[in-house]
PDB file of C-alpha atoms in Angstrom:
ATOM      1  CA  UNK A  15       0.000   0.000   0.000  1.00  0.00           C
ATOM      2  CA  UNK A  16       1.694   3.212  -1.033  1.00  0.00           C
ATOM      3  CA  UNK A  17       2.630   5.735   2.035  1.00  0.00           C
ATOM      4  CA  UNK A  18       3.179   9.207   2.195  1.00  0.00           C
ATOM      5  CA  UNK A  19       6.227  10.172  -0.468  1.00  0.00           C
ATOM      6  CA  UNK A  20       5.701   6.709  -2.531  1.00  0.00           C
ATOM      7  CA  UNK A  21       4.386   6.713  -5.825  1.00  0.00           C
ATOM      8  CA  UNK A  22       1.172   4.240  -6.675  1.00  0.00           C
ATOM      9  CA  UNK A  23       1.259   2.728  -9.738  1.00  0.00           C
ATOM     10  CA  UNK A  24      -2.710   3.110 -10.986  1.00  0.00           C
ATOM     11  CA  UNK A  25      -6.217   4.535 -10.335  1.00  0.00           C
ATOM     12  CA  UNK A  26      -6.943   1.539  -7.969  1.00  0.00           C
ATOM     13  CA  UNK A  27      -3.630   1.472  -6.386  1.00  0.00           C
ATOM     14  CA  UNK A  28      -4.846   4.938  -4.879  1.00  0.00           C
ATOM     15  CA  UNK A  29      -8.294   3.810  -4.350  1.00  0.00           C
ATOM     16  CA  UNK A  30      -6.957   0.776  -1.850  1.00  0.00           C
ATOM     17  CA  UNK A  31      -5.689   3.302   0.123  1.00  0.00           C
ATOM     18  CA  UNK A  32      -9.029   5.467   0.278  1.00  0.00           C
ATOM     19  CA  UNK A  33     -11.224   1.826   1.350  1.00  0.00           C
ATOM     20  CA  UNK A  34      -8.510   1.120   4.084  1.00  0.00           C
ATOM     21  CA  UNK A  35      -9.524   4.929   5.587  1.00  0.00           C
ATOM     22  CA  UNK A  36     -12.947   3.497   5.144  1.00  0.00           C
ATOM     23  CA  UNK A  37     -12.109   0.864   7.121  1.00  0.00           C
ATOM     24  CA  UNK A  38     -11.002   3.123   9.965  1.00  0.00           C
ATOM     25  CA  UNK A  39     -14.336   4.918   9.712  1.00  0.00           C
ATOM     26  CA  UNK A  40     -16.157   2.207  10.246  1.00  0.00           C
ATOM     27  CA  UNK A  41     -13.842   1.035  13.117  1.00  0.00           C
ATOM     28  CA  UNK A  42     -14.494   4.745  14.881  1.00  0.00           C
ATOM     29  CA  UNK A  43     -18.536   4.049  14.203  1.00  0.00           C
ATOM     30  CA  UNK A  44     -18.783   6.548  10.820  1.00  0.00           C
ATOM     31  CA  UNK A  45     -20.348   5.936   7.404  1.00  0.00           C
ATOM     32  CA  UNK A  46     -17.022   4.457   5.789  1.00  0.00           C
ATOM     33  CA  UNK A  47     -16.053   6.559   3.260  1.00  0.00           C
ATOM     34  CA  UNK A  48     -12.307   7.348   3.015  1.00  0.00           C
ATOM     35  CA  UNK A  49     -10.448   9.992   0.417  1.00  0.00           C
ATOM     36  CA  UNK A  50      -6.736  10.921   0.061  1.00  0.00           C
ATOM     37  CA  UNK A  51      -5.161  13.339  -2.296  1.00  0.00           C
ATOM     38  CA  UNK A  52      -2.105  12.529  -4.702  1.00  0.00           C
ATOM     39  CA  UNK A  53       0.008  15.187  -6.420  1.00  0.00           C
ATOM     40  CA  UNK A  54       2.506  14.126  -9.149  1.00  0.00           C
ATOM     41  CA  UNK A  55       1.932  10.740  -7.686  1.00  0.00           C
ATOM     42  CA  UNK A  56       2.617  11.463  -3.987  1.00  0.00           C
ATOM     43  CA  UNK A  57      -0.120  11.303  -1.642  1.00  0.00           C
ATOM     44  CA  UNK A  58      -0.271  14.818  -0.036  1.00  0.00           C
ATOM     45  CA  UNK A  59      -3.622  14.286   2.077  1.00  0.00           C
ATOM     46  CA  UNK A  60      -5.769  11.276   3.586  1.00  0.00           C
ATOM     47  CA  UNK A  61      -9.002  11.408   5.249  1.00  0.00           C
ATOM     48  CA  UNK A  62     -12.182   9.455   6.653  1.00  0.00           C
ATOM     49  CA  UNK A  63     -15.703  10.159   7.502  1.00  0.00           C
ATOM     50  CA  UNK A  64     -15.735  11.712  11.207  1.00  0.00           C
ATOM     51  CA  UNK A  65     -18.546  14.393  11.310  1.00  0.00           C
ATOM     52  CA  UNK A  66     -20.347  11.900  14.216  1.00  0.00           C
ATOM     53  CA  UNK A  67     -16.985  11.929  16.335  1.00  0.00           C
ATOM     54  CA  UNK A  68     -15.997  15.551  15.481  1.00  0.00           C
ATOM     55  CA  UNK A  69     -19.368  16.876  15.830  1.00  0.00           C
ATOM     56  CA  UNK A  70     -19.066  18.846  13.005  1.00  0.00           C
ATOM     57  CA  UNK A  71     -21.344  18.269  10.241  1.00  0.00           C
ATOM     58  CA  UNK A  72     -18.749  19.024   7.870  1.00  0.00           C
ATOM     59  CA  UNK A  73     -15.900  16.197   8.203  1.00  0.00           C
ATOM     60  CA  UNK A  74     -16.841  14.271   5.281  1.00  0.00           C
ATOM     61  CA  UNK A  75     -13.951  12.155   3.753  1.00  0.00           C
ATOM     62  CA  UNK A  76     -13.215  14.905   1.297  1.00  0.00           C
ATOM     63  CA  UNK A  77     -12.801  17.532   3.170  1.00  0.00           C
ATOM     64  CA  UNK A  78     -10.785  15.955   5.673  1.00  0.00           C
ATOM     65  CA  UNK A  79      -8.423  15.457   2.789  1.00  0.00           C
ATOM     66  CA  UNK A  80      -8.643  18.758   1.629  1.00  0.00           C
ATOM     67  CA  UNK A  81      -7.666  19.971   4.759  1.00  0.00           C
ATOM     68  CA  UNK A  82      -5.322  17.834   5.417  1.00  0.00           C
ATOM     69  CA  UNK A  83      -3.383  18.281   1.529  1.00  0.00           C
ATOM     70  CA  UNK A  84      -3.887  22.013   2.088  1.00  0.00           C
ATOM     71  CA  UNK A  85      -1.495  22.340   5.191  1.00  0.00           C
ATOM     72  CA  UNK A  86       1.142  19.801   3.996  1.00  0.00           C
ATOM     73  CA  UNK A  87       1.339  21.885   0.470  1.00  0.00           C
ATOM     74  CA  UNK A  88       0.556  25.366   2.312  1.00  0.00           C
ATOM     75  CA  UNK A  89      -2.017  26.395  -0.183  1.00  0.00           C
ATOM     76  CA  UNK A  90      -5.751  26.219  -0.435  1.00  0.00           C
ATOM     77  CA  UNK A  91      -5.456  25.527  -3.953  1.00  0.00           C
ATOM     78  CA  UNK A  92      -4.661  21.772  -4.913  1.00  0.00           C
ATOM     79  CA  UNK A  93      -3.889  22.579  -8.835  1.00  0.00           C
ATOM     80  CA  UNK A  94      -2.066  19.370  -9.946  1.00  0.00           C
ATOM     81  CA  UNK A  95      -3.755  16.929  -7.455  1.00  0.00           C
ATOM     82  CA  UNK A  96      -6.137  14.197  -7.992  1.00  0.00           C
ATOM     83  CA  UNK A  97      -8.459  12.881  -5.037  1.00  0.00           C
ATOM     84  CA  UNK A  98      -9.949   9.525  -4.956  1.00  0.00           C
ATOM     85  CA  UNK A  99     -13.105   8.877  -2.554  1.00  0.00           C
ATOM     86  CA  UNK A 100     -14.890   5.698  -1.933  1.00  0.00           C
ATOM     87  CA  UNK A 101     -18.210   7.438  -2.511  1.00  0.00           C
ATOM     88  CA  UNK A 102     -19.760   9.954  -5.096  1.00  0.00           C
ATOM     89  CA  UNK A 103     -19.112  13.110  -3.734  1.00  0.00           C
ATOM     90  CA  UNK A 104     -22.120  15.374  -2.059  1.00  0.00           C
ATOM     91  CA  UNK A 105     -22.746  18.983  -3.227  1.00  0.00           C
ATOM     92  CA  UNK A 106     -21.194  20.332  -0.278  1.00  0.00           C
ATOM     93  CA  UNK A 107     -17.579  18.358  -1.248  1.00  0.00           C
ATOM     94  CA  UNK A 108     -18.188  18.912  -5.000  1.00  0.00           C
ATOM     95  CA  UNK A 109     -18.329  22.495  -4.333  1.00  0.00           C
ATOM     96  CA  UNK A 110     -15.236  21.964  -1.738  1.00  0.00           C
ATOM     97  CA  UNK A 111     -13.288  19.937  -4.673  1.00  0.00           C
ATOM     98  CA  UNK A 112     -14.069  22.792  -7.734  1.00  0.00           C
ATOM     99  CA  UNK A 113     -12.902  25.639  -4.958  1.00  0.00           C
ATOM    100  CA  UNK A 114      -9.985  23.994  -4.075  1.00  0.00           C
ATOM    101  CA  UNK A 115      -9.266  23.755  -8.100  1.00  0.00           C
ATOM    102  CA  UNK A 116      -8.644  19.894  -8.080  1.00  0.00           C
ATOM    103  CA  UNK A 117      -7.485  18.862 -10.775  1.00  0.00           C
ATOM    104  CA  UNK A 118      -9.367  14.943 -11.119  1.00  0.00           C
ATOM    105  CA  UNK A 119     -11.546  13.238  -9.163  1.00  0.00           C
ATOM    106  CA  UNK A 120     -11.790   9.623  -8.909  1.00  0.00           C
ATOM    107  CA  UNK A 121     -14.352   7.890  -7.178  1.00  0.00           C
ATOM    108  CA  UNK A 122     -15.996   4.132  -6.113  1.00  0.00           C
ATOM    109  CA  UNK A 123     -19.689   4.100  -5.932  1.00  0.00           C
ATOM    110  CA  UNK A 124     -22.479   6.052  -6.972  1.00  0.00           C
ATOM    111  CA  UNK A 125     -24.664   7.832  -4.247  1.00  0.00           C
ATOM    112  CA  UNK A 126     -28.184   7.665  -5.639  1.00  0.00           C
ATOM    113  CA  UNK A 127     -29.453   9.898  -2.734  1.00  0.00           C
ATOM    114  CA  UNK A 128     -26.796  12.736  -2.679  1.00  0.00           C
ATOM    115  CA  UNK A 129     -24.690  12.246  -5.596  1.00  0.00           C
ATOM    116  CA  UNK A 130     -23.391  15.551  -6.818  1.00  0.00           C
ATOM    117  CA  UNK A 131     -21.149  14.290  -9.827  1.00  0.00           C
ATOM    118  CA  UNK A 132     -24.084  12.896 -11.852  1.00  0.00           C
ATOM    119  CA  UNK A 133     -26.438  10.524  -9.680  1.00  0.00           C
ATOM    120  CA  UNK A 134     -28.407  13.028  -8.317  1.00  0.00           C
ATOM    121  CA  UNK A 135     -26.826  16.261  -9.522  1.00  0.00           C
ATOM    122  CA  UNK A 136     -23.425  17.047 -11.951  1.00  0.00           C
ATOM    123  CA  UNK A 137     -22.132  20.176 -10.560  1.00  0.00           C
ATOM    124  CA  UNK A 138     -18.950  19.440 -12.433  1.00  0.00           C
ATOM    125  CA  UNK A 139     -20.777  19.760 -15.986  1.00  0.00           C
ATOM    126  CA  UNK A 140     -22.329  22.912 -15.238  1.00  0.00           C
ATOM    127  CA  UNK A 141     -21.176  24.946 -17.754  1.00  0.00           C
ATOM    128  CA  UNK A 142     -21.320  28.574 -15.706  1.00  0.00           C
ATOM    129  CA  UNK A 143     -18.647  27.219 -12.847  1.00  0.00           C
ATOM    130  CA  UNK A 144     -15.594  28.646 -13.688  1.00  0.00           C
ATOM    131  CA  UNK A 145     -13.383  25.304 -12.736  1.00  0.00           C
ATOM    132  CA  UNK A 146     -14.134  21.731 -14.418  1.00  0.00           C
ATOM    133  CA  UNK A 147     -12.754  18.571 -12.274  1.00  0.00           C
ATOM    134  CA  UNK A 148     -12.119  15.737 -14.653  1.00  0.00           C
ATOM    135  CA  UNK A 149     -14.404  13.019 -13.033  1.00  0.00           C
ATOM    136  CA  UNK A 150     -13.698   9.022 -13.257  1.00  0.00           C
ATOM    137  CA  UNK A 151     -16.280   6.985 -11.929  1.00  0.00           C
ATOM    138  CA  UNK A 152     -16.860   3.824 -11.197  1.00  0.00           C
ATOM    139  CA  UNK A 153     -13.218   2.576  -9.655  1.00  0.00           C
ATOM    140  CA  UNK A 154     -13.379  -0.022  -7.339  1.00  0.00           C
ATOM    141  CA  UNK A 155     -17.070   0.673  -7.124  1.00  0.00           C
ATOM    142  CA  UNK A 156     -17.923  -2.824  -6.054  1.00  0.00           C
ATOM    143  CA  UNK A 157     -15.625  -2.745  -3.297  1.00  0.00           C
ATOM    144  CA  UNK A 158     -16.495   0.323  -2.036  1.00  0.00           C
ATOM    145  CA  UNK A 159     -20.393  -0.568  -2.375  1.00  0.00           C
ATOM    146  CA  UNK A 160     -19.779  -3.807  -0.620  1.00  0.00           C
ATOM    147  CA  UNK A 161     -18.080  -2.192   2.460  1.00  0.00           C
ATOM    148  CA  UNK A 162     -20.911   0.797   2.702  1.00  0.00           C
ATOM    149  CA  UNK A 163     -23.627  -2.045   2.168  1.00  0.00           C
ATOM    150  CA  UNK A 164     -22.557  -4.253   5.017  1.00  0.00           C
ATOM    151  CA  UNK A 165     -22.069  -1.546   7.453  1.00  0.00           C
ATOM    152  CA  UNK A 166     -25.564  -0.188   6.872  1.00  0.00           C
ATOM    153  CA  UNK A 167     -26.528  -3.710   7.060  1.00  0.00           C
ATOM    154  CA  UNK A 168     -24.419  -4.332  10.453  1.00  0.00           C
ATOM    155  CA  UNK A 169     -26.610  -0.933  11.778  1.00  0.00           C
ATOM    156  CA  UNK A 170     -30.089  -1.990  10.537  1.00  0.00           C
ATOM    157  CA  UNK A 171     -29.134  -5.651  12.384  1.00  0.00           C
ATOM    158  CA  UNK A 172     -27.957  -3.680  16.059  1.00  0.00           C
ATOM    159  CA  UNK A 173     -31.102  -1.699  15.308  1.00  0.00           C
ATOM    160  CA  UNK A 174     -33.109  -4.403  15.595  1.00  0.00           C
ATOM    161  CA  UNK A 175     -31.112  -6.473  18.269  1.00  0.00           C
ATOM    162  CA  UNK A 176     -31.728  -3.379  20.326  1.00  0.00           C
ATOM    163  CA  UNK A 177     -35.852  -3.278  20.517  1.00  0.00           C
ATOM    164  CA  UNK A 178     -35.973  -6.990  20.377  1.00  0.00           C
ATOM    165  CA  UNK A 179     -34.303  -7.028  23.816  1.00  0.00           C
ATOM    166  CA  UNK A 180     -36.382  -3.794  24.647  1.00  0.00           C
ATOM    167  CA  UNK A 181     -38.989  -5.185  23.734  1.00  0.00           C
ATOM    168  CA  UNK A 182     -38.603  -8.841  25.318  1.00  0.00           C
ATOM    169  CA  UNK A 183     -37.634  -7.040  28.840  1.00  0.00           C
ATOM    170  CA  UNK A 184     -41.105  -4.944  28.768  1.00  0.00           C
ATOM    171  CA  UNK A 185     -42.750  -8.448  28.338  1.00  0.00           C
ATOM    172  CA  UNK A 186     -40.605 -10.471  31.240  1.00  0.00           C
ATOM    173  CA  UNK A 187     -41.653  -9.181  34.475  1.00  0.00           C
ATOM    174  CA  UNK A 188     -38.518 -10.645  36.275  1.00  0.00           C
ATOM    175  CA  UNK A 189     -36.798  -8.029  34.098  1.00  0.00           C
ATOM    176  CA  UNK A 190     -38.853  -5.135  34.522  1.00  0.00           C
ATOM    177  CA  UNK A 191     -38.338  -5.599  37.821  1.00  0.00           C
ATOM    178  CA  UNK A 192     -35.194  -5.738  38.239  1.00  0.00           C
ATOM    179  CA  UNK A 193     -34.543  -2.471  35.700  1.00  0.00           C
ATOM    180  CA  UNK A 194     -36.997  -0.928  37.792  1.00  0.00           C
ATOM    181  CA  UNK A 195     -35.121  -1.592  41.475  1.00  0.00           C
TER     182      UNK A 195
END
């Protein structure tokens, strides 16, 4: 897996790294989406979903990158760079990648409920924006569906682990008892 300062080889060389921050988004309980940014083949930013654990609405995968590539290049414009994300970029980071004047964008699977690079909307092929982001889609978009799939699934499954044992304790009085003392 290529590090900060090593070059990757191809589109899903890059993209492995951006499912392994997945991974640690779904390890710190966050939608896994992970993002880094390359520049002339050196990754220059990384990133994970954290708006749950940062309380800030804001901390998609994206922009954590952003952020992050911003302060190790010292400029809020990322001319040159490329980011890959997991997941279809929303508005908010489309608008975050075009200010930011990134160059590509390469991304895993489609979001058919916030999509802003042609699911839903394709702010990147609107022709009055003064900045067009070349936009691959589609890499490792099985991958990153299958990891985003089985963590909602993991959720729905806790969900309903939870008010089954709610709802089995209302109905034992041993235990309503005992919750009650």
């Amino acid at each position: 897996m290529p590090s900060r300062g090593e070059a990757a080889q191809s589109d899903p060389d890059w993209m492995q790294v951006a499912l392994a921050q997945a991974s640690l988004a779904v390890q710190a309980g966050e939608v896994p989406v992970g993002a880094v940014i390359v520049k002339r083949g050196q990754l220059v930013g990384i990133g994970h979903n954290s708006p749950i654990g940062n309380n800030d609405p804001c901390a998609h995968a994206e922009i954590v990158a952003i952020r992050a590539a911003g302060h190790y290049l010292g400029n809020y414009r990322l001319t040159e760079c490329e980011l890959f994300v997991t997941l279809e970029p929303c508005a908010m980071c489309a608008g975050a990648i075009q200010h930011a004047r990134i160059q590509r964008l390469v991304f895993g699977a489609s979001d058919a409920k916030t999509g802003a690079c042609g699911s839903v909307v394709d702010l990147f092929a609107e022709p009055k924006l003064n900045h067009h982001t070349q936009v691959v889609a589609g890499v490792m978009a099985s991958e990153s569906a299958s990891l985003l799939a089985d963590f909602f699934a993991d959720r729905r499954r806790l969900q309903k682990s939870r008010i089954h044992k709610a709802n089995h304790n209302e109905n034992d009085p041993d235990q309503s008892c005992s919750a009650a003392a």
